Short mmCIF file of C-alpha atoms in Angstrom, two decimals:
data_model
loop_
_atom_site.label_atom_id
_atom_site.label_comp_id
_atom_site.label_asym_id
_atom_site.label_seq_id
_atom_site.Cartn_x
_atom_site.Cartn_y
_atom_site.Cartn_z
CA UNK V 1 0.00 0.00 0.00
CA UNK V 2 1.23 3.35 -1.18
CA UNK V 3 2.55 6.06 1.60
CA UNK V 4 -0.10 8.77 1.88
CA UNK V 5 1.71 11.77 0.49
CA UNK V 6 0.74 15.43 2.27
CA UNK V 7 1.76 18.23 4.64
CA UNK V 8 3.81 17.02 7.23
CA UNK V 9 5.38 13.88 5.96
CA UNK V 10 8.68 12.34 4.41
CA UNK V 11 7.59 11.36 1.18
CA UNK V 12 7.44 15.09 -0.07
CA UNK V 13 10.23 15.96 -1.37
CA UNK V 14 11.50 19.60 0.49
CA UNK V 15 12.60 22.27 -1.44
CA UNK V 16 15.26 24.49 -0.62
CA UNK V 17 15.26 28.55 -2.21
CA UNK V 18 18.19 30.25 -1.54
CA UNK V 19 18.85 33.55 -2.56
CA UNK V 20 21.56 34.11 -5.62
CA UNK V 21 23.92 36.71 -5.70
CA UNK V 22 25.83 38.46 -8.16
CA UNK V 23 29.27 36.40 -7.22
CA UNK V 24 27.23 33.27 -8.06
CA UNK V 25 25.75 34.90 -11.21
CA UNK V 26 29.73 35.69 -12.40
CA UNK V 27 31.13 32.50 -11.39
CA UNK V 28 28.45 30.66 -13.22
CA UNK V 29 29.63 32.58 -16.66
CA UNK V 30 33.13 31.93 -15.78
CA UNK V 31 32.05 27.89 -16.15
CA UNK V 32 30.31 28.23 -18.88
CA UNK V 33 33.18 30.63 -21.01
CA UNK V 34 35.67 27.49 -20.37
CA UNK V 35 33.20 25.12 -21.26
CA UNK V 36 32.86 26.92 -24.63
CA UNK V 37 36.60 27.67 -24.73
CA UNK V 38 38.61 30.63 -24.20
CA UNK V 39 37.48 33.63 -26.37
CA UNK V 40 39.21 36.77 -26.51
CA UNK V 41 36.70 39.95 -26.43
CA UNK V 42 36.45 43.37 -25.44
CA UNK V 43 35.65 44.29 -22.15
CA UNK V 44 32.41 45.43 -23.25
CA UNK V 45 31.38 42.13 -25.18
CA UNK V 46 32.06 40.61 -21.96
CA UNK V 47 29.72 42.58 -19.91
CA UNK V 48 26.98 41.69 -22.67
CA UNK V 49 27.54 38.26 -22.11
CA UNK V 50 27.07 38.63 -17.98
CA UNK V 51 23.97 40.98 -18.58
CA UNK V 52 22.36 38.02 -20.81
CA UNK V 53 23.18 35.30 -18.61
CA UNK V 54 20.03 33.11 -17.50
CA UNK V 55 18.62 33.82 -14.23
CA UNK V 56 19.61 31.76 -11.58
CA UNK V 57 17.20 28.22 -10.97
CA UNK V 58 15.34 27.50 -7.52
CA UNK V 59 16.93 24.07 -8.01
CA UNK V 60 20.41 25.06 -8.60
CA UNK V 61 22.73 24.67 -5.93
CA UNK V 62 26.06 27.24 -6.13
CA UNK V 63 29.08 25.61 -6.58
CA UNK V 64 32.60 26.99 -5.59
CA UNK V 65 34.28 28.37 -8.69
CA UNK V 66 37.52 26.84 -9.95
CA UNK V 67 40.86 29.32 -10.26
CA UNK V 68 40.98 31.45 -13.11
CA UNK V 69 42.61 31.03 -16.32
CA UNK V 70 42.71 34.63 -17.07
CA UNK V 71 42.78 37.90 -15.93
CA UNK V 72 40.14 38.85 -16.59
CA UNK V 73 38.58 35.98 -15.29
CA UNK V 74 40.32 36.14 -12.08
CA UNK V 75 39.02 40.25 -11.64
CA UNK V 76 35.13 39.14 -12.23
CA UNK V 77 35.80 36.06 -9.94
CA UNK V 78 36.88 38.71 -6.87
CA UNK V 79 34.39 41.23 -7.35
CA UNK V 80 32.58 41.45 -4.44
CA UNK V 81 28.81 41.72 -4.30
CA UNK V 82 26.54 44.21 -3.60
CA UNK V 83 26.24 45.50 -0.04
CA UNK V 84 22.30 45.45 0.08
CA UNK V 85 22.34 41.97 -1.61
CA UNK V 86 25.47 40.46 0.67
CA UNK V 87 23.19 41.32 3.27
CA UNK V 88 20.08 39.70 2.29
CA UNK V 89 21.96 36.16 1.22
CA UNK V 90 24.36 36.02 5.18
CA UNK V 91 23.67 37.69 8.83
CA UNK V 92 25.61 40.64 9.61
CA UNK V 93 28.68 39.02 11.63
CA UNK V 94 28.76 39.72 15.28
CA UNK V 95 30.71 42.39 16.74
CA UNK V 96 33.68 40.65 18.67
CA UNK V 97 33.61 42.16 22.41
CA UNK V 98 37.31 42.11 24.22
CA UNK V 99 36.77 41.17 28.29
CA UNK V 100 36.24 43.83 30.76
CA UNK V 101 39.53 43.06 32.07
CA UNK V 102 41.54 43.70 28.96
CA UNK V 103 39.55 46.94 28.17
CA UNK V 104 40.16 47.75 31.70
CA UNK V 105 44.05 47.16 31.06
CA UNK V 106 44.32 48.70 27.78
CA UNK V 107 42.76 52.46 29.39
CA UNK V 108 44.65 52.50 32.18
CA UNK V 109 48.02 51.90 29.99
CA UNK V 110 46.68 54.09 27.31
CA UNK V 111 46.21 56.91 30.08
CA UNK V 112 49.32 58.41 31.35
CA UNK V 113 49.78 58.95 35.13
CA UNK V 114 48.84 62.17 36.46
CA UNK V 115 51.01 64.38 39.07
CA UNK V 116 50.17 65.90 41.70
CA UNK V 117 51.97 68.84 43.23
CA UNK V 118 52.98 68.85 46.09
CA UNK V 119 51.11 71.63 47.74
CA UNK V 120 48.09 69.42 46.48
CA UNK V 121 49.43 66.20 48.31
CA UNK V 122 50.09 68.14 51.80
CA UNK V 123 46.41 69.64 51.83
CA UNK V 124 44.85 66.54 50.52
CA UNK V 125 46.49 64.81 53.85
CA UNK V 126 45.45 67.15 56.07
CA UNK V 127 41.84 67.32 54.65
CA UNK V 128 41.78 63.53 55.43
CA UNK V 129 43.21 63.89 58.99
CA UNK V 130 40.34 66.60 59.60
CA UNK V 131 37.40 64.26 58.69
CA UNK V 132 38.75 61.49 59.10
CA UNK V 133 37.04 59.04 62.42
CA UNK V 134 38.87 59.23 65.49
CA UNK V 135 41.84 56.18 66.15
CA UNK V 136 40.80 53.81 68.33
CA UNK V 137 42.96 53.90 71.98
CA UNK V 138 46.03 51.35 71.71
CA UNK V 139 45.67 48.52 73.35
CA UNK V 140 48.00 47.69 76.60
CA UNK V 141 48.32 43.66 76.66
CA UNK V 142 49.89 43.46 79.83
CA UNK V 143 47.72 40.88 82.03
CA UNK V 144 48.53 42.20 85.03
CA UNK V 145 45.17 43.47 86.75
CA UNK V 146 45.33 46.81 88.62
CA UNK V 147 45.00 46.77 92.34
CA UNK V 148 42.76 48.87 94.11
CA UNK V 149 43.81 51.08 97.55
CA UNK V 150 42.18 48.40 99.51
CA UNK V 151 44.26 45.74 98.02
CA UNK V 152 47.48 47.55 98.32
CA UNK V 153 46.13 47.88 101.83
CA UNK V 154 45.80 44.90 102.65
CA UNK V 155 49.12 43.58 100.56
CA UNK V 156 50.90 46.17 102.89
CA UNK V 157 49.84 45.14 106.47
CA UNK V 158 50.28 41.44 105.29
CA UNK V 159 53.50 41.60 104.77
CA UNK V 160 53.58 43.95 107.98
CA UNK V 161 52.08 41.07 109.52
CA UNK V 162 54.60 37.85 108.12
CA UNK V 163 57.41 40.20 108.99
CA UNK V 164 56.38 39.99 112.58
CA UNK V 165 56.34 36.12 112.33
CA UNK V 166 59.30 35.74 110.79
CA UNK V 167 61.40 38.15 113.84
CA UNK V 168 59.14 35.83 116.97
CA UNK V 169 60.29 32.38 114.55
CA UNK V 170 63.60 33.71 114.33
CA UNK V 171 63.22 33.99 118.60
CA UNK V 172 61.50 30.87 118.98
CA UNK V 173 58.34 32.60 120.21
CA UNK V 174 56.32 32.02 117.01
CA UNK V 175 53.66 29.40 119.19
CA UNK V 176 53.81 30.83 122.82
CA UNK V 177 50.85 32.39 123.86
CA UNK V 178 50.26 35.93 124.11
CA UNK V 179 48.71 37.98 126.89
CA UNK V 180 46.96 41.74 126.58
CA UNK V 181 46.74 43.89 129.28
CA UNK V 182 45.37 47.36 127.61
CA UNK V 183 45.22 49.30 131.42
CA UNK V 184 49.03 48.79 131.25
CA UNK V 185 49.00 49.31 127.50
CA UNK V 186 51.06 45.72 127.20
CA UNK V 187 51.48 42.81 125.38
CA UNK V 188 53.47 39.85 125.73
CA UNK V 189 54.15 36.23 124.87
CA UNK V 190 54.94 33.71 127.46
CA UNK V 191 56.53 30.51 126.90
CA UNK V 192 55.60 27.80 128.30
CA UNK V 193 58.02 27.90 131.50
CA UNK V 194 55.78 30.88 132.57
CA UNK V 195 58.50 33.50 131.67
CA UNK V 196 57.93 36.72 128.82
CA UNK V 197 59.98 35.61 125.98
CA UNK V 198 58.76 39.07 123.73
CA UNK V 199 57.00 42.76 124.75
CA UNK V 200 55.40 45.18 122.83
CA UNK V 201 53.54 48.61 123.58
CA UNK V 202 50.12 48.18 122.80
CA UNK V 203 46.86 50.39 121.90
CA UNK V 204 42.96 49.43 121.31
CA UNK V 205 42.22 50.66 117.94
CA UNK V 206 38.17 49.19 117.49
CA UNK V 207 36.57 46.10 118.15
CA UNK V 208 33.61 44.44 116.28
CA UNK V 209 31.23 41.86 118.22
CA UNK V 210 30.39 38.72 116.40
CA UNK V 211 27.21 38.33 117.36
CA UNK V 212 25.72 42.00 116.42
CA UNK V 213 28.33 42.59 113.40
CA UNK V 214 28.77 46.30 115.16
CA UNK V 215 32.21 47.95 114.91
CA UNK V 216 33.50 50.27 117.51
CA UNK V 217 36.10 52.74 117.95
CA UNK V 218 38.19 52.84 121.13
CA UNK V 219 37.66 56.41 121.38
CA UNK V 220 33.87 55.84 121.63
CA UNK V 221 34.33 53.12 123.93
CA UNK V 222 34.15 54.31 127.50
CA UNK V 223 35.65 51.15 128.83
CA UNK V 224 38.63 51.52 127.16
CA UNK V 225 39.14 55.10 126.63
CA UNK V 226 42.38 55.36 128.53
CA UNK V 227 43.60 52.36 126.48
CA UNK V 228 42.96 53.09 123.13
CA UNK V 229 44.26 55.38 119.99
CA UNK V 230 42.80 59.13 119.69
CA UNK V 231 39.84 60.08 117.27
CA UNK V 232 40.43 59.83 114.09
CA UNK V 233 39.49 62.48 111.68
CA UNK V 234 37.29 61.18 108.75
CA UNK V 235 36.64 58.31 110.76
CA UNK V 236 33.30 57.17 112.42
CA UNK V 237 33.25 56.40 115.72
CA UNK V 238 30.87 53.20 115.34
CA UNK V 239 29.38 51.60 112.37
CA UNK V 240 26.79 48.84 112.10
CA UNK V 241 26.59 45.64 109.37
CA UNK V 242 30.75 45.28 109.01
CA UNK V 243 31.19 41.95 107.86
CA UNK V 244 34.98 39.82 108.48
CA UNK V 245 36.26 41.69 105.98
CA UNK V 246 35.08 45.15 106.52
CA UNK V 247 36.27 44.93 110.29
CA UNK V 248 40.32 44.08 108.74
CA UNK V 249 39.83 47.04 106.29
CA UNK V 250 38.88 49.43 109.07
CA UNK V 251 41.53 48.32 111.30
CA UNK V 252 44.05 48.25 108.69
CA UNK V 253 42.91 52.19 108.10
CA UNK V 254 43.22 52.78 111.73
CA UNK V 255 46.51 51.49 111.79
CA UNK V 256 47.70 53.78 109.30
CA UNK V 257 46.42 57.02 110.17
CA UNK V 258 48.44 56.22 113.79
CA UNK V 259 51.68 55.00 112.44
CA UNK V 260 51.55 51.92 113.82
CA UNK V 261 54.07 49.23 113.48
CA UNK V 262 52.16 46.24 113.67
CA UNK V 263 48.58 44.67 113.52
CA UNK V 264 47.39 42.34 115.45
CA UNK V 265 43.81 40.68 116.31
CA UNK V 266 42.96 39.03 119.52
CA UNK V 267 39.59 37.00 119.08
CA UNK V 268 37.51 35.79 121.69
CA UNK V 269 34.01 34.04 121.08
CA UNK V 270 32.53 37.41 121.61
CA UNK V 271 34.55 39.49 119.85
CA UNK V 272 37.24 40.68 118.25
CA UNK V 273 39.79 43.16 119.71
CA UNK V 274 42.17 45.31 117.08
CA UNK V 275 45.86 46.08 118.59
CA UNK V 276 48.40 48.53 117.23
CA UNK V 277 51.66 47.10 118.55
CA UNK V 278 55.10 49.11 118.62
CA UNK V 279 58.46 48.76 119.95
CA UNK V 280 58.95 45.04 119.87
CA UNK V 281 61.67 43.81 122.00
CA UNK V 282 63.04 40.08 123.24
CA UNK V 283 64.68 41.32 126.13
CA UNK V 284 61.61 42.82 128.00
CA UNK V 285 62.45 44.42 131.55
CA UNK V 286 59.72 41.79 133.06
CA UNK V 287 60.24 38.53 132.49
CA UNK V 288 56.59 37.75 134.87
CA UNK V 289 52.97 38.65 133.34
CA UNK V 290 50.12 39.19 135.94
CA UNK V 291 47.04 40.03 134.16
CA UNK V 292 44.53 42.36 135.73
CA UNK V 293 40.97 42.24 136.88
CA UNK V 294 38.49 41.11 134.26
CA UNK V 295 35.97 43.25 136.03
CA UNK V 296 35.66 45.98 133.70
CA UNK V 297 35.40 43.51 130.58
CA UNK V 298 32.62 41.59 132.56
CA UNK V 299 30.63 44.75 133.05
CA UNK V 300 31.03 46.07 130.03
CA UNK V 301 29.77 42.66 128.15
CA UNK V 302 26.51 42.41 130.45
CA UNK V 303 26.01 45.45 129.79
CA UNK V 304 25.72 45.54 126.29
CA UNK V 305 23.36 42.27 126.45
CA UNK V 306 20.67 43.99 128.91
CA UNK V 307 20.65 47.35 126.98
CA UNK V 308 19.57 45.19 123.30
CA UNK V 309 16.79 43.49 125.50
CA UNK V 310 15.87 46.36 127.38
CA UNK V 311 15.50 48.23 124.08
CA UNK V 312 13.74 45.82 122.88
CA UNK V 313 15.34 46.66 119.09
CA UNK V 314 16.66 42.94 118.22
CA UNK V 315 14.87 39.59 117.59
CA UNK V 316 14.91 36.91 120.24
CA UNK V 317 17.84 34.44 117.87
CA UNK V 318 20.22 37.28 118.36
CA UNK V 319 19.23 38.08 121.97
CA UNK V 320 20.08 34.23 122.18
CA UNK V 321 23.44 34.03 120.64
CA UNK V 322 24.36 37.41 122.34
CA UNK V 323 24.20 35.44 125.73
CA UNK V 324 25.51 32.24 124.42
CA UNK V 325 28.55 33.96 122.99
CA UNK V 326 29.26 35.61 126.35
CA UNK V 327 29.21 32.56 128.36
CA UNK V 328 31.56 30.87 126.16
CA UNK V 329 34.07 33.52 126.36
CA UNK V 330 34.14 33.70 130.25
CA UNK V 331 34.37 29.99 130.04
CA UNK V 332 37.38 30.61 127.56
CA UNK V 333 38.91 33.58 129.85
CA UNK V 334 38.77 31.16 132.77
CA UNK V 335 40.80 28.38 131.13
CA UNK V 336 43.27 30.91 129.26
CA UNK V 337 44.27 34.27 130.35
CA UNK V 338 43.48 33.68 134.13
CA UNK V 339 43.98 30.35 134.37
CA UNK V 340 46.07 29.53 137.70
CA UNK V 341 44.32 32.67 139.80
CA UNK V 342 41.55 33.38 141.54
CA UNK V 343 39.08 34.03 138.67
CA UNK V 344 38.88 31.31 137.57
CA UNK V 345 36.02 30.19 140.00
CA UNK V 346 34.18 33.52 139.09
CA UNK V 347 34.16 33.49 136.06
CA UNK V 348 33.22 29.42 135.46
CA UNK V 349 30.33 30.56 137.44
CA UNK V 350 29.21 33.90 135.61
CA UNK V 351 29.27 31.73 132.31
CA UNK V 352 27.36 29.17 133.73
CA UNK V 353 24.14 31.11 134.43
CA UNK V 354 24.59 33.24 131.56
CA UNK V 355 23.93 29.82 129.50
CA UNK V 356 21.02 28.72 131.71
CA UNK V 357 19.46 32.48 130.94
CA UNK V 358 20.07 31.50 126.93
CA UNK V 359 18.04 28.15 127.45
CA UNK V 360 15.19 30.12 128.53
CA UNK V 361 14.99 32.06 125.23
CA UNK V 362 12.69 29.05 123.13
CA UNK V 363 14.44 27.83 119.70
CA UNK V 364 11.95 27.17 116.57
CA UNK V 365 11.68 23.01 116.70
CA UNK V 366 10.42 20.17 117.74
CA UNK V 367 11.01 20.17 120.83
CA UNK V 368 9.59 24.11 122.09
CA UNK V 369 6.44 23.00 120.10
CA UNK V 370 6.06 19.60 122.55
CA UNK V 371 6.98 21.54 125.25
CA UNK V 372 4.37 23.91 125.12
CA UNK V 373 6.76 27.04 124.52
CA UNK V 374 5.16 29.94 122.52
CA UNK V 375 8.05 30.53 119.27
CA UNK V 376 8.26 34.53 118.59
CA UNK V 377 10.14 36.31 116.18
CA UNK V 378 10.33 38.95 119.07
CA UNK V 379 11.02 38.52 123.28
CA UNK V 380 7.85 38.49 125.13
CA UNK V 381 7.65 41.16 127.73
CA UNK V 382 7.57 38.66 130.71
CA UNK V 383 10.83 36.58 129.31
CA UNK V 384 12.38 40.18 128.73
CA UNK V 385 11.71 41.72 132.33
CA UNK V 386 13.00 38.30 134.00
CA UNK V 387 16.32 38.47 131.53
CA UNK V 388 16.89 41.83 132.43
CA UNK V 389 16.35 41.50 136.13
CA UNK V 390 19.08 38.33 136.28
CA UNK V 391 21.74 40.25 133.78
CA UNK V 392 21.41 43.30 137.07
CA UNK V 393 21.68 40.70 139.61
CA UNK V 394 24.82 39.06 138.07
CA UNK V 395 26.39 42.90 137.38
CA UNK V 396 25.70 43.95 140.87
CA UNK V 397 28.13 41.09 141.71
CA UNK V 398 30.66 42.06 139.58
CA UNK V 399 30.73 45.65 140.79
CA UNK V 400 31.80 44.69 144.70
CA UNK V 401 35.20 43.63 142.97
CA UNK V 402 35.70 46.90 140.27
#
């Protein structure tokens, strides 16, 4: 069966109509004038010939002519075609574009170098130096972090203080005990044969009680007003909420402002005393210690527990503690500074009902709840009133012996 034949299909044959040109027209007539043989002519016979020639066929495919065999030949071979008509037979060629880079390279080696003068240069810089943003600050990479005055402080009266070691090691009186006695304005370390193996002067400069956190001066403190350093300018004469630290930092202060030669703290579960000490010596004129009366230390700590209850201006815990602190540091006196003397006895007694009156203030537990004890954040007035009343008793005692 016969292949349908239409639009669209393989059977028809395609056709293909290309444009002719006058360089196809020429080369054509050069074919057929050495088919018929070479025929000498004038020039204008010739152009007759390539006027008349038959008009190029839709069929005809152009074929590349063969050289030349004469001049003449050779000049109608190379003539070149019209411009309208080379157009219409192939596309324009492209224009070749160079890369930006090589059009960049070729301007700035076709342009020559400009110069500036030198006036030009020197206000150009200092245009840019006046609007220009600020330099940042150079950097210092040392490590090393800066100390503050309290820290030099403290660096100072620490070394003050290993100093002193170092001169009682070098003595062999770096772990006798040391005894105070601030009415005499002395202070001394005993060895262990009972005799003073070092003196030094010594001066009250503040204390700070442990249980309250209060720091006082020794020129506010009428107890020890004969024994302590004069007022300080600058200087309060009692401050309240001094922390560990903050009682050092005062002393150390303190210290300064009167010259003093050495630091040194004597603790006691009540509180702790600040010394200035001067004029160390190992060959102190009295080779005995006697230490005085603790009357006026007894007073003066009863004392300061009756007026908080009295005033009624702190909660029962520290009421508590107050009196607990104070019975453990007559127990301590008793067994320490005055142990071998008549004091002794006193003073184990004094601590022992100043712990029974401390029982009687409840603690939140267990046990005040079973025992039927009413828990306050405050004293009641009852429990205050019979505190008070025992705290007068016990001082009353104390004052036959002052």
């Amino acid at each position: 069966m016969p292949k349908p034949r239409g639009r669209g299909t393989s059977a028809e044959p395609r056709r293909t109509v290309k444009a002719s040109s006058g360089s196809a027209r020429a080369r054509r007539h050069g074919k057929a004038v050495e088919r018929g043989g070479a025929k000498a002519g004038p020039p204008a016979a010739l152009r007759d010939g390539q006027e008349r020639g038959a008009p190029a066929s839709s069929r005809a495919r152009p074929r590349k002519a063969k050289g030349a065999t004469s001049l003449v030949e050779a000049a109608v071979a190379k003539r070149p075609a019209a411009p309208g008509k080379r157009a219409a037979a192939e596309p324009p060629a492209a224009p070749r574009m160079r890369p930006p880079r090589a059009r960049a390279g070729e301007q700035a080696s076709a342009a020559p170098p400009k110069r500036r003068p030198r006036n030009a240069k020197a206000k150009s810089g200092a245009d840019d130096a006046e609007f220009s943003p600020p330099r940042p600050p150079e950097l210092d990479w040392d490590d090393t972090p800066s100390e503050s005055a309290e820290e030099v402080l403290a660096q100072r009266w620490a070394a003050r203080g290993e100093e002193l070691f170092q001169q009682l090691e070098g003595h062999g009186a770096a772990l006798h005990e040391y005894r105070a006695d601030l009415k005499e304005g002395r202070f001394v370390w005993i060895a262990p044969s009972g005799r003073v193996s070092a003196e030094a002067s010594a001066r009250l400069l503040c204390s700070w009680s442990c249980a309250t956190s209060v720091l006082v001066m020794a020129w506010a403190d009428p107890l020890a007003s004969g024994a302590g350093i004069e007022r300080i300018d600058g200087m309060p004469a009692e401050q309240d909420g001094i922390d560990e630290q903050g009682a050092w930092q005062i002393a150390m202060r303190a210290a300064d402002a009167c010259n003093a030669a050495y630091l040194y703290r004597v603790s006691s579960p009540q509180a702790w005393y600040f010394l200035a000490l001067d004029g160390l010596t190992f060959s102190p004129k009295r080779t005995s210690f006697h230490p005085g009366a603790p009357v006026c230390l007894v007073l003066r700590a009863i004392g300061e527990v009756r007026e908080a209850i009295a005033s009624r201006a702190e909660p029962a815990d520290v009421v508590r503690d107050r009196i607990s602190a104070l019975s453990d540091s007559l127990f301590h006196q008793a067994r320490y500074a005055y142990r071998d003397t008549d004091w002794v006895a006193r003073l184990d007694r004094t601590g022992s009902c100043l712990s029974h009156l401390a029982k009687r203030i409840p603690r939140a537990g267990f046990s005040a709840i079973a025992a039927g004890q009413r828990i306050d954040e405050w004293l009641e007035r009852e429990l205050a009133v019979e505190l008070i009343n025992a705290l007068s008793l016990i001082e009353d005692e104390w004052s036959l012996f002052g």
